[in-house]
Short mmCIF file of C-alpha atoms in Angstrom, two decimals:
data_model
loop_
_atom_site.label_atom_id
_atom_site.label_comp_id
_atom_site.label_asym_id
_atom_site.label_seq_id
_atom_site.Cartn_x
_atom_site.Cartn_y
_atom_site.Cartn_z
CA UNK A 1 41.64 47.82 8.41
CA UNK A 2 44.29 46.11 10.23
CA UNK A 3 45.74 42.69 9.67
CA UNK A 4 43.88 41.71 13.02
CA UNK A 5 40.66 43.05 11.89
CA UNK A 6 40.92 41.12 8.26
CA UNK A 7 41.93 37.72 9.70
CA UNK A 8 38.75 38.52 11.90
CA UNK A 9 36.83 38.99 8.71
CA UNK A 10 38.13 36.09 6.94
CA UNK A 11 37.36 33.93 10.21
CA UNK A 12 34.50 34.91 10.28
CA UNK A 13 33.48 34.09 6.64
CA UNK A 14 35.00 30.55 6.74
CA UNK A 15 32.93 27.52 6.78
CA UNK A 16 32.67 26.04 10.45
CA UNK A 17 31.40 22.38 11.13
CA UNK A 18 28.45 22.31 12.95
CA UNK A 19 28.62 19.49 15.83
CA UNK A 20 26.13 16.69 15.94
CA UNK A 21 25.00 17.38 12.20
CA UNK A 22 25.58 14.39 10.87
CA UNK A 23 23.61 12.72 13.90
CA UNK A 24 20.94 15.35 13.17
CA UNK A 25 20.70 14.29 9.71
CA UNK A 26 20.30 10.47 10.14
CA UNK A 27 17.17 11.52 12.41
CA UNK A 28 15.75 13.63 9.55
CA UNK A 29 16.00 11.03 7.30
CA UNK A 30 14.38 8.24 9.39
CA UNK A 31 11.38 10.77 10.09
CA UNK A 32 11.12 10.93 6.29
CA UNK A 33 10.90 7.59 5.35
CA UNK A 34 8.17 7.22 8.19
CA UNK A 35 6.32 10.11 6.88
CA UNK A 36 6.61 9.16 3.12
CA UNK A 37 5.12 5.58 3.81
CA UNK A 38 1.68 4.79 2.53
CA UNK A 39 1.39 2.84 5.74
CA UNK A 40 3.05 2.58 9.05
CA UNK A 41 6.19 0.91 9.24
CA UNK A 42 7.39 -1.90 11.52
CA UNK A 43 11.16 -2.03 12.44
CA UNK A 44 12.11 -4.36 9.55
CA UNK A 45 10.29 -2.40 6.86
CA UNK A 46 12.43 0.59 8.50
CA UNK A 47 15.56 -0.96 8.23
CA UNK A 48 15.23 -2.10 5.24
CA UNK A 49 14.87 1.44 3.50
CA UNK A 50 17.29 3.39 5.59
CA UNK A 51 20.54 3.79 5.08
CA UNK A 52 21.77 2.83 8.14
CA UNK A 53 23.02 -0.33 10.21
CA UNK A 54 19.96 -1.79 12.29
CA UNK A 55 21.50 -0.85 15.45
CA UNK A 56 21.81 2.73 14.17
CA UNK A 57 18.08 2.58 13.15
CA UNK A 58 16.77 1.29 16.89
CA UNK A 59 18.59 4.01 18.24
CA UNK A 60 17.36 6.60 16.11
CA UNK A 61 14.02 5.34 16.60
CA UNK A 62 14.02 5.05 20.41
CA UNK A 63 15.47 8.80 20.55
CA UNK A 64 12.95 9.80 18.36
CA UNK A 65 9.93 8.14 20.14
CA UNK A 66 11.60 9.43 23.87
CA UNK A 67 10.95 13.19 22.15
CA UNK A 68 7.40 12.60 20.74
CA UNK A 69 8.58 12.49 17.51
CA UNK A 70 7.91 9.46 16.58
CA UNK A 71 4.64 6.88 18.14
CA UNK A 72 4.68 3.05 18.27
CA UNK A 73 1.44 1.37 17.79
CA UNK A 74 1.42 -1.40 21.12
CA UNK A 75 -0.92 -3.45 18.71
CA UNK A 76 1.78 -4.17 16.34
CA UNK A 77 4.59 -1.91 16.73
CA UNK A 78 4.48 0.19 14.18
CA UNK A 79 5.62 3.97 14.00
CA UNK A 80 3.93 6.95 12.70
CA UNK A 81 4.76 10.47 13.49
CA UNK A 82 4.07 11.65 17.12
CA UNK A 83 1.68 14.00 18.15
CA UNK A 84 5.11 16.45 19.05
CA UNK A 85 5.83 16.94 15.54
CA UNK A 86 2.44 17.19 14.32
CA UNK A 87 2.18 20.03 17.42
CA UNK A 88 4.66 21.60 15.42
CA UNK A 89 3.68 21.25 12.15
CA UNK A 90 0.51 23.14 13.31
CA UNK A 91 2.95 25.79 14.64
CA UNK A 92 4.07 26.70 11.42
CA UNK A 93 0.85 26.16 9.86
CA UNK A 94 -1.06 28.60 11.80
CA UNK A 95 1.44 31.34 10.20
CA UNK A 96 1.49 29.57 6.67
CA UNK A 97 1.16 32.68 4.87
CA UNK A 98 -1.39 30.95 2.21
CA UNK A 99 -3.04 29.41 5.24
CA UNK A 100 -3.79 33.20 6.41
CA UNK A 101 -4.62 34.99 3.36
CA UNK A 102 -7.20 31.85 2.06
CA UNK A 103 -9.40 32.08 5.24
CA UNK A 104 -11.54 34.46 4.23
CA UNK A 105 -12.23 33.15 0.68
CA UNK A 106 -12.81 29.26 2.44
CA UNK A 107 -15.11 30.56 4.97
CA UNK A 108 -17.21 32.18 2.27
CA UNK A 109 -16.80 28.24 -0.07
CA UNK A 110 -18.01 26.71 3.32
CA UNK A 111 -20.93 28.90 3.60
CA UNK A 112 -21.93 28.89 -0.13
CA UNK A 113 -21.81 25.40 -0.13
CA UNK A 114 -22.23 24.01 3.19
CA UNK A 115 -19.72 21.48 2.87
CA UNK A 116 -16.42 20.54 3.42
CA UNK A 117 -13.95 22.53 2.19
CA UNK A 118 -10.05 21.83 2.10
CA UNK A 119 -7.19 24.19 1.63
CA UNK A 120 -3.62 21.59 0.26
CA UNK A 121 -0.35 22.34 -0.43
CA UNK A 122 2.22 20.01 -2.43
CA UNK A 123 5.05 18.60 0.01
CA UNK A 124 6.50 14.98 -1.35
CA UNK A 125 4.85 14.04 -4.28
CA UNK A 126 1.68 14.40 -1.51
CA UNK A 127 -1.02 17.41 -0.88
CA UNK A 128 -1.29 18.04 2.67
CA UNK A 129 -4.35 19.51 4.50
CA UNK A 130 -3.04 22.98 5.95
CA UNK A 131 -7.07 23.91 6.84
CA UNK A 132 -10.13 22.31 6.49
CA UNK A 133 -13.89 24.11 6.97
CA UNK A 134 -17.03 21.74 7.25
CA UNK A 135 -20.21 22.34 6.91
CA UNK A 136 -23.92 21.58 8.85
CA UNK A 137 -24.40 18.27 8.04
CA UNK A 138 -23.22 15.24 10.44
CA UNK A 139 -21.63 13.10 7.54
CA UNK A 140 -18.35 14.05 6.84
CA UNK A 141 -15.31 13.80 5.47
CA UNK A 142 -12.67 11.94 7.67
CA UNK A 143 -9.73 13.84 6.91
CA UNK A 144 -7.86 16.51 9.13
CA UNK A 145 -5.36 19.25 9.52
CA UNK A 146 -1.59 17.84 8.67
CA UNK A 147 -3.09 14.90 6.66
CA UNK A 148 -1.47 13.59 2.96
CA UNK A 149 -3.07 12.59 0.34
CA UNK A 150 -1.93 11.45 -3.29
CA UNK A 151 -1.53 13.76 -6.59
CA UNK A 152 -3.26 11.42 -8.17
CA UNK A 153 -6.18 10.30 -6.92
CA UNK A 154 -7.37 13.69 -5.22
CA UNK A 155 -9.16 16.78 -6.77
CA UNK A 156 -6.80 18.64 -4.53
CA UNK A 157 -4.01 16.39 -6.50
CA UNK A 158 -5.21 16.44 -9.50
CA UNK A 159 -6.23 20.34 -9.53
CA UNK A 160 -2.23 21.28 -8.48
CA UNK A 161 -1.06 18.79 -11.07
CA UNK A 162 -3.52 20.29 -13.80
CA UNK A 163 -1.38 23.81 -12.85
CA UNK A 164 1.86 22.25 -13.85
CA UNK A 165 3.57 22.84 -17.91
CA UNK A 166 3.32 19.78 -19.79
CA UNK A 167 7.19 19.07 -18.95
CA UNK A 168 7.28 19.31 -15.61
CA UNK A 169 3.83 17.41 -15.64
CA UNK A 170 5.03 14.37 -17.26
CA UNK A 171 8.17 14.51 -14.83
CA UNK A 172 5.60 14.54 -11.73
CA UNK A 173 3.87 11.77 -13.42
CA UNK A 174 6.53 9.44 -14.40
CA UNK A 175 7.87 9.69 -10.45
CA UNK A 176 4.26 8.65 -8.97
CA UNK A 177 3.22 5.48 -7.62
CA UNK A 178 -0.21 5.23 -9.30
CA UNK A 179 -1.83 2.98 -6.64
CA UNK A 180 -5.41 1.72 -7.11
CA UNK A 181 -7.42 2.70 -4.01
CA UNK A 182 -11.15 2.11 -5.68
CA UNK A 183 -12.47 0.60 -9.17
CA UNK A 184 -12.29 4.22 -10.43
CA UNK A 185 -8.67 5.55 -9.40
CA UNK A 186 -6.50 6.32 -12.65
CA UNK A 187 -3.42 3.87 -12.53
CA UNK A 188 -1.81 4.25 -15.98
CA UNK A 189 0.17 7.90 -16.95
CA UNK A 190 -1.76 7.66 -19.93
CA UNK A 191 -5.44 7.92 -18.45
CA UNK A 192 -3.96 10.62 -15.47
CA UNK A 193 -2.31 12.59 -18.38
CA UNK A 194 -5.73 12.97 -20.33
CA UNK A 195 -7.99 13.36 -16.97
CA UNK A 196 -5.62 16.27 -16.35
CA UNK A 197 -6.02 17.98 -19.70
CA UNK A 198 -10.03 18.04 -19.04
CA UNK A 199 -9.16 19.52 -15.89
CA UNK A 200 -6.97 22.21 -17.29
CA UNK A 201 -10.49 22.97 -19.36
CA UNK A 202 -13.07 23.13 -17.40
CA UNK A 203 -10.97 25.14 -14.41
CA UNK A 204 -11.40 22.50 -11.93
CA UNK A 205 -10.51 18.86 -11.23
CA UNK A 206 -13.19 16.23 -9.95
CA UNK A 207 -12.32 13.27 -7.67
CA UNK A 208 -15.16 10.39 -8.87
CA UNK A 209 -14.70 8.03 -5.86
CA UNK A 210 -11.03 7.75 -6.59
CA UNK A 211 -9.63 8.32 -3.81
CA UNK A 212 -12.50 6.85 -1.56
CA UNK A 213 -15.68 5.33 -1.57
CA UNK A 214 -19.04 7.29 -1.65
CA UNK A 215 -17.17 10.99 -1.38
CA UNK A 216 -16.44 12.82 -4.25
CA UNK A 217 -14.48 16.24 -4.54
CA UNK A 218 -13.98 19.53 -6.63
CA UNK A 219 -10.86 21.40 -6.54
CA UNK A 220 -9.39 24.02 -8.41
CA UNK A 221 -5.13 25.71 -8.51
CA UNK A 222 -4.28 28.52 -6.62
CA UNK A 223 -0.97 29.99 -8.27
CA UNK A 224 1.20 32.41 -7.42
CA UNK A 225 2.34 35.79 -9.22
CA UNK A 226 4.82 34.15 -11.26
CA UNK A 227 1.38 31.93 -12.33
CA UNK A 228 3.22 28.55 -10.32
CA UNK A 229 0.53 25.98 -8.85
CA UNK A 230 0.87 25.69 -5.04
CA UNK A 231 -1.79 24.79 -3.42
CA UNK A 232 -5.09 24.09 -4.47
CA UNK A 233 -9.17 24.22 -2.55
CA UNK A 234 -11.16 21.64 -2.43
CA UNK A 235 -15.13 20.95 -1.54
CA UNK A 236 -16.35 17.43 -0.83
CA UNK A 237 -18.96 15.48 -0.10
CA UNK A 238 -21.07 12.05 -0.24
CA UNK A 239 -22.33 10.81 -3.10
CA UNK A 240 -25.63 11.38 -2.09
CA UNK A 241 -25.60 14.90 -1.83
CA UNK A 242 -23.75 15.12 -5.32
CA UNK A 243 -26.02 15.82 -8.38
CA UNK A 244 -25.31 17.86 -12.09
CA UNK A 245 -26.79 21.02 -10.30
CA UNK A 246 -24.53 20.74 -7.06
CA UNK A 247 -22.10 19.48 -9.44
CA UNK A 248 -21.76 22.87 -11.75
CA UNK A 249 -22.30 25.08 -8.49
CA UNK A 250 -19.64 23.61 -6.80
CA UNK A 251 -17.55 23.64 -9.67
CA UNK A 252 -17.95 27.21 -10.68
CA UNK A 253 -17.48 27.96 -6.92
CA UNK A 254 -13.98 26.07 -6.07
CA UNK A 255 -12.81 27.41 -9.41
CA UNK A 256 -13.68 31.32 -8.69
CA UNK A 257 -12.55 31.03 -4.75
CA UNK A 258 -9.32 29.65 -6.15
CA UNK A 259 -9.04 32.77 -8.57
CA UNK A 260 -9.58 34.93 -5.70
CA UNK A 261 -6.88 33.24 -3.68
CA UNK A 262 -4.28 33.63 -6.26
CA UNK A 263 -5.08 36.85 -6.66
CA UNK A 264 -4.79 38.07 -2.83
CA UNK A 265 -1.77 36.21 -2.91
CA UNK A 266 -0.06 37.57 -5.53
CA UNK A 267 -1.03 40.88 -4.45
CA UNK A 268 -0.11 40.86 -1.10
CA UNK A 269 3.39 37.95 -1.76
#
């Protein structure tokens, strides 16, 4: 090799700066905070939690809302994320390989149960909804595709939690903003940490009108082959269609389909 050909090498090898990057990542972090808010935020609340001058923040915003990145609400003005991103998002879902190989095994929940059936994945101290199958009935849940939802007030939470070693559990825990959304929602580490160890034994997690009024939810871990939670499946439904028969069908359902899942996945990942 001549000394030509080496300097290529080593020129080649050596780190370059990438142009705009920095710009690129002040955008990625002001789509974060929007997306990690329990609410939408107004301009102040955004400024306040970025780390960047309020001029900087306007601009990022504006460039952000000019792309369909980012929406403003003309009622108020608060931003959420644009329907762009969310186009996206479903984009990459629709390849998801978990997404893919669950189908089959959700289509079968659906029909066995003829309810709503969720498939979640952990992403921020959140599940979000990467597919969702409902069944006959005209009462429904009102969630949908790209939606979050908290560890700990969700089966789907709750059931990917239950997955976790006691360690890296009580991390998760500690770093979770226990919120109370109804009279039933677990709000201190203590009561989670026990609800969880029930769910660990009985193979699935139930969501008692914690996370909303009236609808209650089953879900059960799907792991991968080096036995990791990463998603988990979900079926819900109204109260009034919820008894101790439904209850243990459902329950021994979600917590076989989830089985299955792990083990097409590990089979085939």
């Amino acid at each position: 090799m001549s000394p030509s050909d080496l300097q290529d090498e080593a020129d080649a090898k050596a780190p370059t700066h990438v142009q705009g990057a920095a710009s690129f990542s002040k955008f990625i972090a002001v789509l974060q905070i929007i997306a990690d808010a329990p609410g939408a935020q107004d301009i102040a609340q955004l400024t306040k939690r970025a780390p960047f001058p309020r001029g900087t923040v306007y601009r990022l915003v504006s460039a952000l809302i000019a792309e369909g990145l980012v929406a403003q609400s003309g009622e108020d003005g608060t931003f959420r994320l644009g329907p762009r991103l969310l186009q996206l998002a479903a984009k990459t879902w629709e390849d998801f390989d978990l997404r893919t190989i669950a189908r089959h095994f959700l289509v079968s929940l659906r029909d066995q149960t003829d309810e709503a059936v969720h498939l979640a994945v952990p992403s921020n101290n959140r599940m979000v909804y990467i597919d969702k199958l409902v069944g006959s009935s005209s009462v429904q849940m009102k969630t949908s595709i790209g939606g979050q939802v908290e560890l700990h007030s969700t089966s789907v939470g709750k059931a990917w939690l239950s997955g976790l070693p006691d360690q890296r559990l009580l991390e998760v825990i500690k770093s979770l903003d226990l919120r109370r959304h109804t009279p039933k929602t677990f709000t201190t580490p203590e009561a989670l940490f026990d609800e969880l160890k029930r769910t660990r034994e009985q193979g699935f997690a139930f969501d008692d009108e914690e996370n909303e009024p009236d609808i209650r939810c089953i879900g059960s871990p799907i792991f991968n082959r080096s036995g990791e939670p990463i998603g988990a499946v979900s079926v819900s439904m109204p109260v009034y269609r919820h008894d101790e028969r439904r209850h243990e069908l459902c329950g021994r359902l979600v917590r076989q389909t989830a089985k299955l899942i792990s083990t097409e996945l590990s089979r085939i990942v």
